[in-house]
Coordinates of C-alpha atoms in Angstrom, one line a residue:
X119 CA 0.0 0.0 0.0
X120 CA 1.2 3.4 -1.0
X121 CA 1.2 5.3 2.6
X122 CA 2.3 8.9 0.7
X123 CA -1.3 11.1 1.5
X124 CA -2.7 8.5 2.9
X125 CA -4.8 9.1 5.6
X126 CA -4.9 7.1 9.0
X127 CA -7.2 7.2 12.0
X128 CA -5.8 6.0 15.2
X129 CA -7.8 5.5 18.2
X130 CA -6.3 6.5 21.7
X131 CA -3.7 8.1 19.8
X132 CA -2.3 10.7 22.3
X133 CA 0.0 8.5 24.5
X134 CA 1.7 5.5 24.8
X135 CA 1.5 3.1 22.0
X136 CA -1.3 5.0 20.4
X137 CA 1.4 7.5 19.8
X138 CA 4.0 5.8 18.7
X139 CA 1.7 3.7 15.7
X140 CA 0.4 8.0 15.1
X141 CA 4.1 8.9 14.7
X142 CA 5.5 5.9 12.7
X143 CA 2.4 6.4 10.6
X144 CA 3.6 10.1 9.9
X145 CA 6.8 9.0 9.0
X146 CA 5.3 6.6 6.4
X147 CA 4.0 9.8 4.4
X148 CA 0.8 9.1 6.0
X149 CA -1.9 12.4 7.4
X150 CA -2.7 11.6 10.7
X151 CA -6.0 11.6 12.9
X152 CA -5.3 11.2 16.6
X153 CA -8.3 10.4 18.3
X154 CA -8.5 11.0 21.9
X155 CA -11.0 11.2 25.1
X156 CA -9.1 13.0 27.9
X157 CA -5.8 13.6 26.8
X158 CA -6.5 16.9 25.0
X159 CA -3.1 18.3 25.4
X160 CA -1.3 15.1 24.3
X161 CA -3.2 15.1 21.4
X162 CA -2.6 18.4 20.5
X163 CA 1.4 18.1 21.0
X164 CA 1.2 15.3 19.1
X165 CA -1.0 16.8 16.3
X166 CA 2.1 19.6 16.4
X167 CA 4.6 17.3 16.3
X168 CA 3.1 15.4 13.4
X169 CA 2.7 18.7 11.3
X170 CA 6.2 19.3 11.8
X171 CA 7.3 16.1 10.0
X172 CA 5.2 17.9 6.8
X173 CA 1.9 16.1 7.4
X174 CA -1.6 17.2 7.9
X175 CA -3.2 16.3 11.3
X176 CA -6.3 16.6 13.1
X177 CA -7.7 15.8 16.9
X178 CA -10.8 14.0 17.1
X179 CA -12.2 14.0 21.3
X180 CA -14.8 11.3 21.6
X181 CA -16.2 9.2 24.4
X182 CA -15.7 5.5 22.8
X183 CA -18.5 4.4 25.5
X184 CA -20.6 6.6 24.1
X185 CA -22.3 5.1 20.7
X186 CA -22.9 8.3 19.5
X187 CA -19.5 9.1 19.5
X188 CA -18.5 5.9 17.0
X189 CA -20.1 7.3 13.7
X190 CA -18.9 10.8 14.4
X191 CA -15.4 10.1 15.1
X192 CA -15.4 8.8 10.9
X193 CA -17.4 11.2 9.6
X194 CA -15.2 14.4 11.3
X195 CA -11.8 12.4 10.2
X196 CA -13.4 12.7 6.6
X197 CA -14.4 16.1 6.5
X198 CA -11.2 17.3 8.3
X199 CA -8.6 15.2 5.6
X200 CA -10.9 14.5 3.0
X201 CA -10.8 10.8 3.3
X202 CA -10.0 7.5 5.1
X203 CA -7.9 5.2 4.3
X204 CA -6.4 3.2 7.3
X205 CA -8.2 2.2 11.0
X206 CA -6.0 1.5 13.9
X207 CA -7.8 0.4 16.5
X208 CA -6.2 0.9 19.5
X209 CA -8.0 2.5 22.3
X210 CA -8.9 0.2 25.1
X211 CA -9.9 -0.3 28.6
X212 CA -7.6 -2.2 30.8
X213 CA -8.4 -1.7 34.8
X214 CA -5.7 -1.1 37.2
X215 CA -7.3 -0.1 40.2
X216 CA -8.9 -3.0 40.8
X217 CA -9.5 -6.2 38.8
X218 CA -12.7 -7.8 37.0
X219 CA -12.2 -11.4 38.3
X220 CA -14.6 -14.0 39.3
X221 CA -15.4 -12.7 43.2
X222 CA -15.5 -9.1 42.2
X223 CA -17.9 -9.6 38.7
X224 CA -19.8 -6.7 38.1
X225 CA -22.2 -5.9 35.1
X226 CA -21.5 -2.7 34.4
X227 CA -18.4 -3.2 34.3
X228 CA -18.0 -5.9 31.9
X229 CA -20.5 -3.7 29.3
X230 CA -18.3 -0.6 29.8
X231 CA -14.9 -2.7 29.3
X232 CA -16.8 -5.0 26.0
X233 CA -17.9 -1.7 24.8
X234 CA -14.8 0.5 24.5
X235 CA -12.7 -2.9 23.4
X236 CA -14.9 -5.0 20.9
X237 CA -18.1 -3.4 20.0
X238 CA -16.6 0.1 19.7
X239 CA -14.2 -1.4 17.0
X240 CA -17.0 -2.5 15.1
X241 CA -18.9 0.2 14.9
X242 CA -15.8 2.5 13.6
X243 CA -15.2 -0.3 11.3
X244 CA -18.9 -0.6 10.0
X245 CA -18.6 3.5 9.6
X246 CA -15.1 3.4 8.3
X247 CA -15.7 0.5 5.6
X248 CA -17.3 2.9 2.6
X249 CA -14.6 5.1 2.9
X250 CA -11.8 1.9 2.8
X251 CA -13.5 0.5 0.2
X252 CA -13.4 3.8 -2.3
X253 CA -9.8 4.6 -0.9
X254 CA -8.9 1.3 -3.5
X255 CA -6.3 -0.4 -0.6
X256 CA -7.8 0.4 2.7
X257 CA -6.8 -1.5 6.0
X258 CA -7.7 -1.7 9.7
X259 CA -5.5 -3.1 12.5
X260 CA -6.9 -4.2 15.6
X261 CA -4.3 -3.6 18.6
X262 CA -5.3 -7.0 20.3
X263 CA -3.8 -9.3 23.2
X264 CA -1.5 -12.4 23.8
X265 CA -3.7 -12.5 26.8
X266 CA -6.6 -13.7 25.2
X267 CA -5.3 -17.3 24.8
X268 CA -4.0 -17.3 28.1
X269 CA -7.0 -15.0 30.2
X270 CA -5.3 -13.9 33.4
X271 CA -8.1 -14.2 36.5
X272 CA -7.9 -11.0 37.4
X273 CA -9.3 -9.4 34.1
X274 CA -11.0 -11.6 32.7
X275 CA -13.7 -8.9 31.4
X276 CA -10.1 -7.7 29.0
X277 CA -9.0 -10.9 28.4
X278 CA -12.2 -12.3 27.0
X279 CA -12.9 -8.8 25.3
X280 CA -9.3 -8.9 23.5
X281 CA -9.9 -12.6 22.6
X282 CA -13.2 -11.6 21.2
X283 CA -11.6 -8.7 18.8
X284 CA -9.2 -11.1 17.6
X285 CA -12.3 -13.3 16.6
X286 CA -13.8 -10.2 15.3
X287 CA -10.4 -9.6 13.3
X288 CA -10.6 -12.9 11.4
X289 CA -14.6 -12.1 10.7
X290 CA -14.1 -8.7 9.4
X291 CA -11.5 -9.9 6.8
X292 CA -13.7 -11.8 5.0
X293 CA -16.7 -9.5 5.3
X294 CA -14.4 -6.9 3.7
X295 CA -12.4 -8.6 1.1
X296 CA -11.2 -8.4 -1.3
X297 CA -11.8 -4.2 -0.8
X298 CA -10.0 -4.2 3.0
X299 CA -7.7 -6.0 4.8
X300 CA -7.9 -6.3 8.6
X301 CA -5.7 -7.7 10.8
X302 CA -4.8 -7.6 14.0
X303 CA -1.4 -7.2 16.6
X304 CA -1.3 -8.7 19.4
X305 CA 1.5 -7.3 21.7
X306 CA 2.9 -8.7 25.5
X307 CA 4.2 -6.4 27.4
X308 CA 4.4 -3.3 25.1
X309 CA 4.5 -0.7 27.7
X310 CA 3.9 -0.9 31.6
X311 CA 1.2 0.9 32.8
X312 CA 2.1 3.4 35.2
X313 CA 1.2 1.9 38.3
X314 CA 3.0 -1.5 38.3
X315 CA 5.9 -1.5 40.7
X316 CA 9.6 -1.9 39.8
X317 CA 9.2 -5.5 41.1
X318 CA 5.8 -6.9 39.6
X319 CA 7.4 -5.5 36.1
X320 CA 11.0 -7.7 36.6
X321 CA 8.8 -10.7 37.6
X322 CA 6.8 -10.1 34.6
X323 CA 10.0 -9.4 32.4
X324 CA 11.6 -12.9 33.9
X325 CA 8.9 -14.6 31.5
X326 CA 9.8 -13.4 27.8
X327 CA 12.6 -15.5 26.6
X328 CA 14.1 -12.5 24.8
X329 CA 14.6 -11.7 28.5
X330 CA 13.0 -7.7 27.9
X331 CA 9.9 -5.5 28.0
X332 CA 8.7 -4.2 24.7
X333 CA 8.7 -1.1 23.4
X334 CA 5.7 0.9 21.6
X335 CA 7.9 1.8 18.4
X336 CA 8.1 -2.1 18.0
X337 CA 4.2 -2.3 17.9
X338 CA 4.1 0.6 15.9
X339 CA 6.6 -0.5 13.0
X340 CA 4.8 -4.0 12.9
X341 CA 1.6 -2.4 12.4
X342 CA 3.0 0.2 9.6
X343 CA 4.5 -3.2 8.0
X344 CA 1.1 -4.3 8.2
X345 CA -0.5 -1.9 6.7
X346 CA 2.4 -0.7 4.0
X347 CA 4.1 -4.2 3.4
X348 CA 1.3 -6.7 3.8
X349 CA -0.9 -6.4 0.7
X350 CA -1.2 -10.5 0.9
X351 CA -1.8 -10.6 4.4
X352 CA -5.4 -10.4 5.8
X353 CA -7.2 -12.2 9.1
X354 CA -3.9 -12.5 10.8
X355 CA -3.1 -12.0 14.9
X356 CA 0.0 -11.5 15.2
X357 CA 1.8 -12.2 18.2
X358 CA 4.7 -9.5 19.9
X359 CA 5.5 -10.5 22.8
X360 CA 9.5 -11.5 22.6
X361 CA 8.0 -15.0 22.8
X362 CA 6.1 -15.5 25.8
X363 CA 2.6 -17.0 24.1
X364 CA 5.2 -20.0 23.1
X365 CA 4.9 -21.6 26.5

C-alpha cells in the first residue's frame, strides 16, 4: 500500500502506543487523525509534532463508551482530511485499580470494558468500511492481546474482550475482502502501565525468553509493516510479545 497522502485514524492516539503507531504512521507519508478522550493536550502536542514532520493532522475527542461518539469520530476524520484510508484500533480499557475477576464480577463493568474494546471497534469499522472501500487499498489493524489465549483471573472482562476482537479480526476480513484487509497485533508487554511497581514488572520481564519489555515503536513498526508491506496478508493475529505466548 502506497502510505504517501494517505490518511490514517488512530484510536487512543495521544499516549503510549497509540502515539507511537500515530508517529511511525507520519513518517510513512501518512496524514494523521489522533483520536482522543481526555488527553486533549497530548493530542494536541502530538498533532504539532506530526505537522512538523510535513503532514496534515487533526484531533478527534470522543467518548468510545458513548455510541454516538462511534459514527462521528469517521465522519469528522473525513471532513477534516478529506478521506479514510487506514483504522488502527487501538483505544482500550484495561483496569488497574482493581481487577474484573470471578469474586469481584460486576455488570457494568464488563458492558463498559466489552464496549470500549470489541463493539466500539466494530462500529468504527462498519462506519469506516465505505470510505476503505473507495480509498482502493484500505486496512484496519486491531491492537489485540496475547492474553486472550491465556486470560489472566484477574481481568478476565479484558481478556475475553481482547480474545473476542481477535475473533472479530478474522470475521471482518472476510466480510471486507477483497476491498479491506484487517488484521490484528497482538502485543505482551508493550508498555507498563504506570502503576506496576519496579518489582511486579522484573517478575513479569523474567517470563519473555528475549529476557526484555517491549517497546511501543516495536508495535508501531509492525503495524506500519502491516498496513504498508502486507498487501497478501489479511485475518492475521499476530503475536509480539518476545515469545512468551510460546509456553
Amino acid at each position: 500500500m502506497k502510505l504517501d497522502g494517505a490518511v490514517v485514524l488512530v484510536t487512543g492516539g495521544a499516549r503510549r502506543v497509540g502515539r507511537a503507531i500515530a508517529l511511525e504512521m507520519a513518517r510513512a507519508g501518512c496524514d494523521v487523525a489522533i483520536h482522543y478522550r481526555h488527553s486533549r493536550e497530548e493530542a494536541g502536542s502530538l498533532a504539532a509534532e506530526v505537522a512538523g514532520m510535513g503532514r496534515r493532522s487533526a484531533t478527534v475527542a470522543g467518548d468510545l463508551h458513548d455510541p454516538t461518539s462511534w459514527a462521528t469520530i469517521v465522519n469528522d476524520v473525513v471532513a477534516r482530511l478529506g478521506r479514510l484510508d487506514v483504522l488502527i484500533n487501538n483505544a482500550s480499557v484495561f483496569l488497574t485499580e482493581h481487577s474484573d475477576s470471578l469474586d469481584e464480577f460486576d455488570f457494568e463493568q464488563w458492558e463498559s470494558i466489552l464496549r470500549v474494546n470489541l463493539i466500539a471497534p466494530m462500529a468504527l469499522s462498519h462506519a469506516a468500511f465505505p470510505h476503505l472501500r473507495a480509498s482502493g487499498q484500505g486496512s484496519i489493524v486491531n491492537l489485540c492481546d496475547i492474553s486472550a489465549d491465556r486470560p489472566w483471573p484477574d481481568h478476565l472482562a479484558y481478556c475475553v474482550s481482547k480474545a473476542a476482537l481477535a475473533a472479530l479480526t478474522k470475521g471482518l476480513s472476510r466480510a471486507m475482502a477483497p476491498e479491506v484487509r484487517v488484521n490484528g497485533v497482538a502485543p505482551g508487554i508493550a508498555a507498563f502501565p504506570d502503576e506496576y511497581s519496579d518489582s511486579l514488572r522484573r517478575a513479569l520481564t523474567e517470563r519473555v525468553p528475549l529476557g526484555r519489555e517491549g517497546t511501543p515503536e516495536e508495535v508501531a513498526h509492525l503495524v506500519r509493516f502491516l498496513v504498508e508491506r502486507g498487501e497478501f496478508i489479511t485475518g492475521q493475529v499476530i503475536p509480539i510479545d518476545g515469545g512468551r505466548s510460546t509456553f
